[in-house]
């Protein structure tokens, strides 16, 4: 997979298309998105060798920084450039020896230290050479990135390549001369004699840092088009294109920090995953009115894929229980036991029933959590003046017919109560909450009239017997339906 394969159409085509979509018409050259995309489209794409070299320059600086921050790794004592380079050389010799031993077990020729050093030292001048990389050609034997043993060999060879790159040119030349004459690396004492004074070594360390920053910038500029090509796939997801590009650029920076040139794959292939991850996370966090956790969005995407596959296989919409069986919320053994029991028509054990219910509820929870809310102001139908809220029933307010019936009932109740004595009417009003909607106990009514609760019960019973007479009850019987 190459960067050219991913970029289709070109950045200029994407720029013009985006500008027209944003309403710039014939003035596309004034659109900031078009200007940005046209500018990044001028950056030259990198070869796999150039990506390897740039990543090595960045890795060398990281290794130097690590040695500076860990005194035990470079030996106790004051931090000096000489101590740092001696620690780096010790690591290089160890890696070279392991590489030779592993290559011998593999049964192939060892790498050429002189060619490896010449390539590493070339990076002090330029990384834009058209000369193929000897190191990548040596490691790329068909097993790189596939065979764990050969990946171990690659890790050691790249570690040597990175360390040699960090050495001053005159030191590297003397190492090659010694190795060619003795077929081994010099001792650390001899290596110390090769090192110049600390001022020269400090200048070399500063140059390593400067070249690493330039390498990082080159990797970024050459892959900005890759960010655009990935971001374009996620338009119309609720996040503007420029925001998607910005998030994708952050993913690109993360990819540069995490990329390991010893793994054997192209940087553009590796970076595509980080860019896509950054873009999809931005959509998950920004596109929704109510933010849904990223892990929930990822679970929903997985369940949606399972749902589509089951729909194609079954020819209908699958149930939540069927989705739960494929969701991974059950162990493989539990899912297989459930399928077997269903196929044979046997009842499930209580444990399996409980586990299946748990998985189904989890699927239901994911689907509910990712539902999009609708605005009551959303227009409905062809006419924009019809809002969704106009069609939603208000369950808190009575309908006009119910309100009229309620008022008529209150009026009839008052007319019927008028036939009772004043005390009987007051007792019923308090007992059944006809005044304020609150019912009172016999004791509360008794305290109000300063009588016993038994006397209140007698008054209530007498009043109800009167109201049950057909001459009164017939006025209220129609409201019982």
Coordinates of C-alpha atoms in Angstrom, one line a residue:
X1 CA 0.0 0.0 0.0
X2 CA 1.4 3.4 -1.0
X3 CA 0.4 6.9 -0.3
X4 CA -0.6 7.3 -3.9
X5 CA -3.1 4.4 -3.5
X6 CA -4.8 6.2 -0.6
X7 CA -4.9 9.6 -2.3
X8 CA -7.7 9.5 -4.9
X9 CA -8.6 12.0 -6.2
X10 CA -5.7 14.5 -5.9
X11 CA -5.6 17.2 -3.2
X12 CA -6.3 19.9 -5.8
X13 CA -9.4 18.0 -6.9
X14 CA -10.5 17.7 -3.3
X15 CA -9.9 21.4 -2.7
X16 CA -12.0 22.5 -5.6
X17 CA -14.8 20.1 -4.7
X18 CA -14.8 21.3 -1.1
X19 CA -14.8 25.0 -2.2
X20 CA -17.8 24.6 -4.5
X21 CA -19.6 22.6 -1.8
X22 CA -19.1 25.5 0.6
X23 CA -20.7 28.0 -1.8
X24 CA -17.6 29.8 -3.2
X25 CA -18.6 29.0 -6.8
X26 CA -16.1 30.6 -9.2
X27 CA -14.2 32.2 -6.4
X28 CA -12.8 28.9 -5.2
X29 CA -9.3 30.3 -5.0
X30 CA -10.4 32.6 -2.2
X31 CA -11.7 29.7 -0.1
X32 CA -9.4 29.0 2.9
X33 CA -9.9 25.3 2.6
X34 CA -9.0 25.4 -1.0
X35 CA -5.9 27.4 -0.3
X36 CA -4.8 25.0 2.4
X37 CA -5.4 21.9 0.3
X38 CA -3.6 23.4 -2.7
X39 CA -0.6 24.3 -0.5
X40 CA -0.3 20.8 1.0
X41 CA -0.7 19.2 -2.4
X42 CA 2.6 20.7 -3.4
X43 CA 4.5 18.6 -0.9
X44 CA 6.4 15.8 -2.5
X45 CA 5.4 12.3 -1.4
X46 CA 8.1 10.1 0.3
X47 CA 9.5 6.8 -0.7
X48 CA 9.6 3.9 1.9
X49 CA 13.4 4.4 2.2
X50 CA 13.0 8.1 2.9
X51 CA 10.4 7.4 5.5
X52 CA 12.8 4.9 7.1
X53 CA 15.6 7.5 7.1
X54 CA 13.5 10.3 8.6
X55 CA 12.1 7.9 11.3
X56 CA 15.7 6.9 12.1
X57 CA 16.8 10.5 12.6
X58 CA 13.9 11.0 15.0
X59 CA 14.6 7.8 16.8
X60 CA 18.3 8.7 17.3
X61 CA 17.4 11.9 19.0
X62 CA 14.9 10.1 21.2
X63 CA 17.6 7.6 22.2
X64 CA 20.0 10.4 23.1
X65 CA 17.3 12.1 25.2
X66 CA 16.6 8.9 27.0
X67 CA 20.3 8.3 27.9
X68 CA 20.5 11.9 29.1
X69 CA 17.5 11.3 31.4
X70 CA 18.7 8.0 32.8
X71 CA 22.0 8.2 34.6
X72 CA 22.2 4.4 35.4
X73 CA 22.1 3.6 31.7
X74 CA 25.2 5.6 30.9
X75 CA 27.1 4.9 34.2
X76 CA 27.2 6.9 37.4
X77 CA 28.8 10.3 37.5
X78 CA 28.4 13.7 35.9
X79 CA 26.5 13.9 32.6
X80 CA 29.0 14.6 29.9
X81 CA 28.9 14.1 26.1
X82 CA 31.7 11.6 26.4
X83 CA 29.9 9.5 28.9
X84 CA 26.7 9.6 26.8
X85 CA 28.6 8.5 23.6
X86 CA 30.3 5.7 25.5
X87 CA 26.9 4.4 26.7
X88 CA 25.5 4.7 23.2
X89 CA 28.6 2.8 21.8
X90 CA 28.1 0.0 24.4
X91 CA 24.5 -0.4 23.3
X92 CA 25.6 -0.5 19.7
X93 CA 28.3 -3.2 20.2
X94 CA 25.8 -5.3 22.2
X95 CA 23.2 -5.0 19.4
X96 CA 25.7 -5.8 16.7
X97 CA 26.9 -8.9 18.5
X98 CA 23.4 -10.2 18.9
X99 CA 22.6 -9.4 15.3
X100 CA 25.6 -11.5 14.1
X101 CA 24.6 -14.4 16.4
X102 CA 21.0 -14.3 15.2
X103 CA 21.9 -14.0 11.5
X104 CA 24.2 -17.0 11.9
X105 CA 21.4 -19.1 13.4
X106 CA 19.2 -17.9 10.5
X107 CA 21.8 -19.1 8.0
X108 CA 22.4 -16.0 6.0
X109 CA 25.2 -13.5 5.4
X110 CA 25.8 -10.8 8.1
X111 CA 25.1 -7.2 7.2
X112 CA 28.0 -5.2 5.8
X113 CA 29.1 -2.8 8.5
X114 CA 30.8 -0.4 6.1
X115 CA 27.7 -0.1 3.9
X116 CA 25.5 0.3 6.9
X117 CA 27.8 3.1 8.3
X118 CA 28.0 4.9 4.9
X119 CA 24.2 5.0 4.7
X120 CA 23.8 6.3 8.3
X121 CA 26.5 8.9 7.8
X122 CA 24.8 10.1 4.6
X123 CA 21.9 11.3 6.6
X124 CA 24.1 13.9 8.1
X125 CA 24.0 15.6 4.7
X126 CA 20.7 14.6 3.2
X127 CA 17.8 12.2 3.4
X128 CA 16.5 13.0 -0.1
X129 CA 18.9 10.6 -1.9
X130 CA 17.6 8.5 -4.7
X131 CA 20.0 5.7 -3.7
X132 CA 18.1 2.7 -2.4
X133 CA 18.6 1.9 1.3
X134 CA 21.1 -0.9 1.9
X135 CA 19.6 -1.6 5.4
X136 CA 16.0 -1.9 4.2
X137 CA 17.1 -4.0 1.2
X138 CA 19.1 -6.4 3.6
X139 CA 16.2 -6.7 6.0
X140 CA 13.4 -6.9 3.5
X141 CA 13.8 -10.7 2.7
X142 CA 10.1 -11.5 2.8
X143 CA 10.1 -12.3 6.5
X144 CA 10.3 -8.7 7.9
X145 CA 7.2 -7.9 9.8
X146 CA 6.0 -11.5 9.5
X147 CA 8.5 -13.7 11.3
X148 CA 9.2 -12.8 15.0
X149 CA 12.7 -14.2 14.8
X150 CA 13.7 -12.0 11.8
X151 CA 11.9 -9.1 13.4
X152 CA 14.3 -9.5 16.3
X153 CA 17.2 -9.4 13.9
X154 CA 15.8 -6.3 12.3
X155 CA 15.5 -4.6 15.7
X156 CA 19.2 -5.2 16.4
X157 CA 20.3 -4.1 13.0
X158 CA 18.2 -0.9 13.1
X159 CA 19.5 -0.2 16.6
X160 CA 23.1 -0.3 15.3
X161 CA 22.1 1.8 12.3
X162 CA 20.6 4.4 14.6
X163 CA 23.6 4.5 16.9
X164 CA 26.1 4.8 14.0
X165 CA 24.0 7.7 12.6
X166 CA 24.4 9.5 16.0
X167 CA 28.2 9.3 15.9
X168 CA 30.4 12.1 14.5
X169 CA 31.6 11.3 11.0
X170 CA 35.3 11.0 11.9
X171 CA 34.5 8.6 14.7
X172 CA 32.3 6.4 12.4
X173 CA 35.1 6.4 9.8
X174 CA 37.7 5.1 12.3
X175 CA 35.2 2.5 13.5
X176 CA 34.8 1.1 10.0
X177 CA 38.6 1.2 9.5
X178 CA 39.2 -0.8 12.7
X179 CA 36.4 -3.3 11.9
X180 CA 37.7 -3.9 8.4
X181 CA 41.2 -4.6 9.7
X182 CA 40.2 -6.7 12.8
X183 CA 36.7 -8.0 11.9
X184 CA 35.5 -6.9 15.3
X185 CA 34.5 -3.7 17.2
X186 CA 37.1 -1.9 19.2
X187 CA 37.1 -1.9 22.9
X188 CA 35.4 1.0 24.8
X189 CA 38.9 2.3 25.8
X190 CA 39.9 2.5 22.1
X191 CA 36.5 4.1 21.3
X192 CA 37.2 6.8 23.9
X193 CA 40.4 7.7 22.1
X194 CA 38.4 8.2 18.9
X195 CA 36.0 10.7 20.5
X196 CA 36.8 14.5 20.0
X197 CA 36.6 16.9 22.9
X198 CA 33.3 17.7 24.6
X199 CA 32.7 21.0 22.7
X200 CA 32.6 19.1 19.4
X201 CA 30.4 16.4 20.8
X202 CA 28.0 19.0 22.1
X203 CA 27.8 20.5 18.7
X204 CA 27.1 17.0 17.3
X205 CA 24.3 16.4 19.8
X206 CA 22.8 19.8 18.9
X207 CA 23.0 18.8 15.2
X208 CA 21.2 15.6 15.9
X209 CA 18.3 17.5 17.6
X210 CA 18.1 20.0 14.7
X211 CA 18.0 17.2 12.1
X212 CA 15.4 15.3 14.1
X213 CA 13.1 18.4 14.1
X214 CA 13.6 18.9 10.4
X215 CA 12.8 15.2 9.9
X216 CA 9.7 15.5 11.9
X217 CA 8.6 18.5 9.8
X218 CA 9.3 16.6 6.6
X219 CA 7.2 13.6 7.7
X220 CA 4.3 15.9 8.7
X221 CA 4.3 18.0 5.5
X222 CA 4.5 14.9 3.3
X223 CA 1.6 13.2 4.9
X224 CA -0.9 16.1 5.3
X225 CA -2.5 14.9 2.1
X226 CA -3.0 11.5 3.7
X227 CA -4.9 13.2 6.5
X228 CA -7.2 15.0 4.0
X229 CA -7.9 11.8 2.1
X230 CA -8.9 10.0 5.4
X231 CA -10.9 13.0 6.7
X232 CA -12.9 13.3 3.4
X233 CA -14.4 9.8 4.1
X234 CA -16.1 11.1 7.2
X235 CA -17.8 14.3 5.9
X236 CA -21.6 14.8 6.7
X237 CA -21.1 13.1 10.1
X238 CA -21.8 16.3 12.0
X239 CA -18.3 17.7 12.2
X240 CA -16.9 20.3 9.6
X241 CA -14.2 19.1 7.3
X242 CA -11.7 21.6 8.7
X243 CA -12.2 20.2 12.2
X244 CA -11.8 16.7 10.9
X245 CA -8.5 17.7 9.2
X246 CA -7.3 19.3 12.4
X247 CA -8.1 16.2 14.4
X248 CA -6.5 14.0 11.8
X249 CA -3.3 16.1 12.0
X250 CA -3.2 15.4 15.7
X251 CA -3.4 11.7 14.9
X252 CA -0.6 12.2 12.4
X253 CA 1.6 13.7 15.1
X254 CA 0.8 10.8 17.4
X255 CA 1.8 8.4 14.7
X256 CA 5.1 10.1 14.2
X257 CA 5.8 9.8 18.0
X258 CA 4.9 6.0 18.0
X259 CA 6.4 4.9 14.7
X260 CA 9.2 2.3 15.0
X261 CA 11.3 2.0 11.8
X262 CA 12.4 -1.4 12.8
X263 CA 9.0 -2.9 12.3
X264 CA 9.3 -3.1 8.5
X265 CA 6.1 -1.3 7.3
X266 CA 5.7 2.0 5.6
X267 CA 5.0 5.1 7.7
X268 CA 1.9 6.1 5.6
X269 CA 0.4 2.7 6.2
X270 CA 1.0 2.9 10.0
X271 CA -0.2 6.6 10.2
X272 CA -3.5 5.8 8.4
X273 CA -4.7 3.9 11.5
X274 CA -3.8 6.7 13.9
X275 CA -5.4 9.4 11.7
X276 CA -8.6 7.4 11.3
X277 CA -8.7 6.8 15.1
X278 CA -8.4 10.5 15.8
X279 CA -11.0 11.5 13.2
X280 CA -13.6 8.9 14.4
X281 CA -13.0 9.9 18.1
X282 CA -13.6 13.5 17.2
X283 CA -16.9 12.6 15.5
X284 CA -17.9 10.6 18.5
X285 CA -17.2 13.5 20.9
X286 CA -18.3 16.5 18.9
X287 CA -21.0 15.4 16.4
X288 CA -23.7 14.5 19.0
X289 CA -25.9 16.8 21.0
X290 CA -25.5 14.6 24.0
X291 CA -21.9 13.3 24.2
X292 CA -21.6 9.6 24.2
X293 CA -18.4 8.0 25.5
X294 CA -16.0 6.9 22.8
X295 CA -15.9 3.2 24.0
X296 CA -19.7 3.2 23.7
X297 CA -19.5 4.5 20.1
X298 CA -17.0 1.8 19.3
X299 CA -19.3 -0.9 20.8
X300 CA -22.2 0.5 18.8
X301 CA -20.2 0.4 15.5
X302 CA -19.3 -3.2 16.2
X303 CA -22.9 -4.1 17.0
X304 CA -24.2 -2.3 13.9
X305 CA -21.8 -4.4 11.8
X306 CA -23.1 -7.6 13.4
X307 CA -26.7 -6.4 12.9
X308 CA -26.1 -5.8 9.1
X309 CA -24.4 -9.2 8.7
X310 CA -27.2 -11.0 10.5
X311 CA -29.8 -9.1 8.4
X312 CA -28.1 -10.4 5.2
X313 CA -27.8 -13.9 6.6
X314 CA -31.4 -14.2 8.0
X315 CA -33.2 -12.1 5.5
X316 CA -34.9 -10.1 8.3
X317 CA -34.0 -7.8 11.1
X318 CA -32.3 -9.8 13.9
X319 CA -33.6 -9.6 17.5
X320 CA -31.5 -8.2 20.3
X321 CA -31.0 -11.8 21.6
X322 CA -29.6 -12.9 18.2
X323 CA -27.2 -9.9 18.2
X324 CA -26.1 -10.7 21.7
X325 CA -25.0 -14.2 20.7
X326 CA -22.6 -12.6 18.2
X327 CA -21.6 -9.6 20.2
X328 CA -18.7 -11.0 22.2
X329 CA -20.5 -10.1 25.5
X330 CA -20.7 -13.9 26.0
X331 CA -17.7 -16.2 26.0
X332 CA -17.3 -18.5 23.0
X333 CA -18.2 -21.5 25.2
X334 CA -21.4 -19.8 26.4
X335 CA -22.5 -18.7 22.9
X336 CA -21.9 -22.1 21.5
X337 CA -23.8 -23.8 24.3
X338 CA -26.8 -21.5 23.7
X339 CA -26.8 -22.2 20.0
X340 CA -26.6 -25.9 20.5
X341 CA -29.5 -25.9 23.0
X342 CA -31.6 -23.8 20.7
X343 CA -30.9 -26.0 17.7
X344 CA -31.8 -29.2 19.7
X345 CA -34.8 -27.6 21.3
X346 CA -33.5 -28.1 24.8
X347 CA -34.1 -25.7 27.7
X348 CA -31.2 -23.5 28.8
X349 CA -29.6 -23.8 32.2
X350 CA -30.4 -21.0 34.7
X351 CA -26.8 -19.8 34.4
X352 CA -27.0 -19.6 30.6
X353 CA -30.3 -17.8 30.7
X354 CA -28.9 -15.3 33.1
X355 CA -25.8 -14.7 31.0
X356 CA -27.9 -14.4 27.8
X357 CA -30.2 -11.8 29.5
X358 CA -27.1 -9.9 30.6
X359 CA -25.7 -9.8 27.1
X360 CA -29.0 -8.8 25.6
X361 CA -29.5 -6.0 28.1
X362 CA -26.0 -4.8 27.3
X363 CA -26.8 -4.7 23.6
X364 CA -30.0 -2.8 24.4
X365 CA -28.1 -0.3 26.5
X366 CA -25.6 0.4 23.7
X367 CA -28.3 1.0 21.1
X368 CA -30.3 3.3 23.5
X369 CA -27.2 5.3 24.5
X370 CA -26.4 6.0 20.9
X371 CA -29.8 7.1 19.7
X372 CA -29.8 10.7 18.3
X373 CA -32.2 13.2 20.1
X374 CA -34.6 15.1 17.9
X375 CA -35.3 18.8 18.3
X376 CA -39.0 19.7 18.8
X377 CA -38.2 22.6 16.3
X378 CA -37.3 20.2 13.5
X379 CA -39.5 20.9 10.4
X380 CA -41.8 18.1 9.3
X381 CA -43.1 17.3 5.9
X382 CA -42.7 19.5 2.8
X383 CA -43.8 22.7 4.6
X384 CA -41.1 24.2 6.8
X385 CA -43.7 25.9 9.1
X386 CA -44.7 22.5 10.6
X387 CA -42.5 21.7 13.5
X388 CA -42.1 18.3 15.2
X389 CA -43.4 19.7 18.5
X390 CA -46.7 20.5 16.8
X391 CA -47.4 16.8 16.4
X392 CA -46.3 15.6 19.9
X393 CA -49.2 15.0 22.3
X394 CA -49.1 17.0 25.6
X395 CA -50.0 14.4 28.2
X396 CA -50.0 17.0 31.0
X397 CA -52.8 19.1 29.6
X398 CA -56.4 17.9 29.4
X399 CA -58.1 17.8 26.0
X400 CA -60.9 20.4 25.6
X401 CA -63.6 17.6 25.7
X402 CA -62.1 16.2 28.9
X403 CA -61.8 19.6 30.5
X404 CA -65.5 20.4 29.7
X405 CA -66.6 17.1 31.1
X406 CA -64.6 17.7 34.3
X407 CA -66.2 21.1 34.8
X408 CA -69.7 19.7 34.3
X409 CA -69.0 16.9 36.8
X410 CA -67.9 19.5 39.4
X411 CA -71.1 21.5 38.8
X412 CA -73.3 18.4 39.2
X413 CA -71.5 17.3 42.4
X414 CA -72.1 20.7 43.9
X415 CA -75.7 20.6 43.0
X416 CA -76.1 17.1 44.6
X417 CA -74.2 18.2 47.7
X418 CA -76.6 21.1 48.1
X419 CA -79.3 18.7 49.1
X420 CA -77.4 17.7 52.2
X421 CA -77.1 19.5 55.5
X422 CA -74.2 21.9 55.9
X423 CA -72.3 19.5 58.2
X424 CA -72.9 16.5 56.0
X425 CA -71.7 18.5 53.0
X426 CA -68.5 19.7 54.8
X427 CA -67.7 16.2 56.1
X428 CA -67.8 14.7 52.5
X429 CA -65.8 17.6 51.1
X430 CA -63.1 17.0 53.7
X431 CA -63.1 13.2 53.5
X432 CA -62.9 13.0 49.7
X433 CA -60.8 16.1 49.0
X434 CA -63.5 17.9 47.0
X435 CA -62.1 21.3 48.1
X436 CA -58.3 21.1 47.8
X437 CA -57.8 17.6 46.3
X438 CA -56.5 16.3 49.7
X439 CA -58.4 13.5 51.5
X440 CA -58.6 13.8 55.3
X441 CA -58.8 10.9 57.8
X442 CA -61.7 10.5 60.3
X443 CA -59.5 11.7 63.1
X444 CA -58.6 14.9 61.2
X445 CA -62.2 15.7 60.4
X446 CA -63.2 14.9 63.9
X447 CA -60.7 17.4 65.3
X448 CA -61.9 20.0 62.8
X449 CA -65.6 19.7 64.1
X450 CA -64.5 18.8 67.7
X451 CA -66.3 15.5 67.6
X452 CA -65.2 11.8 67.8
X453 CA -64.1 9.9 64.8
X454 CA -67.1 7.6 65.3
X455 CA -69.4 10.5 65.0
X456 CA -67.7 11.6 61.8
X457 CA -68.2 8.1 60.4
X458 CA -71.9 8.1 61.2
X459 CA -72.4 11.5 59.5
X460 CA -70.5 10.3 56.4
X461 CA -72.5 7.1 56.2
X462 CA -75.8 9.0 56.6
X463 CA -74.8 11.4 53.8
X464 CA -73.8 8.7 51.4
X465 CA -77.1 6.9 52.0
X466 CA -78.9 10.0 50.9
X467 CA -76.8 10.4 47.8
X468 CA -77.4 6.8 46.8
X469 CA -81.1 7.6 46.3
X470 CA -82.0 7.5 42.6
X471 CA -83.2 11.1 42.8
X472 CA -79.6 12.2 43.4
X473 CA -77.5 9.5 42.0
X474 CA -79.0 9.6 38.5
X475 CA -77.4 13.0 37.9
X476 CA -73.9 11.5 38.4
X477 CA -74.4 8.0 36.9
X478 CA -73.5 9.1 33.4
X479 CA -70.0 10.2 34.5
X480 CA -69.0 6.7 35.7
X481 CA -68.4 5.5 32.1

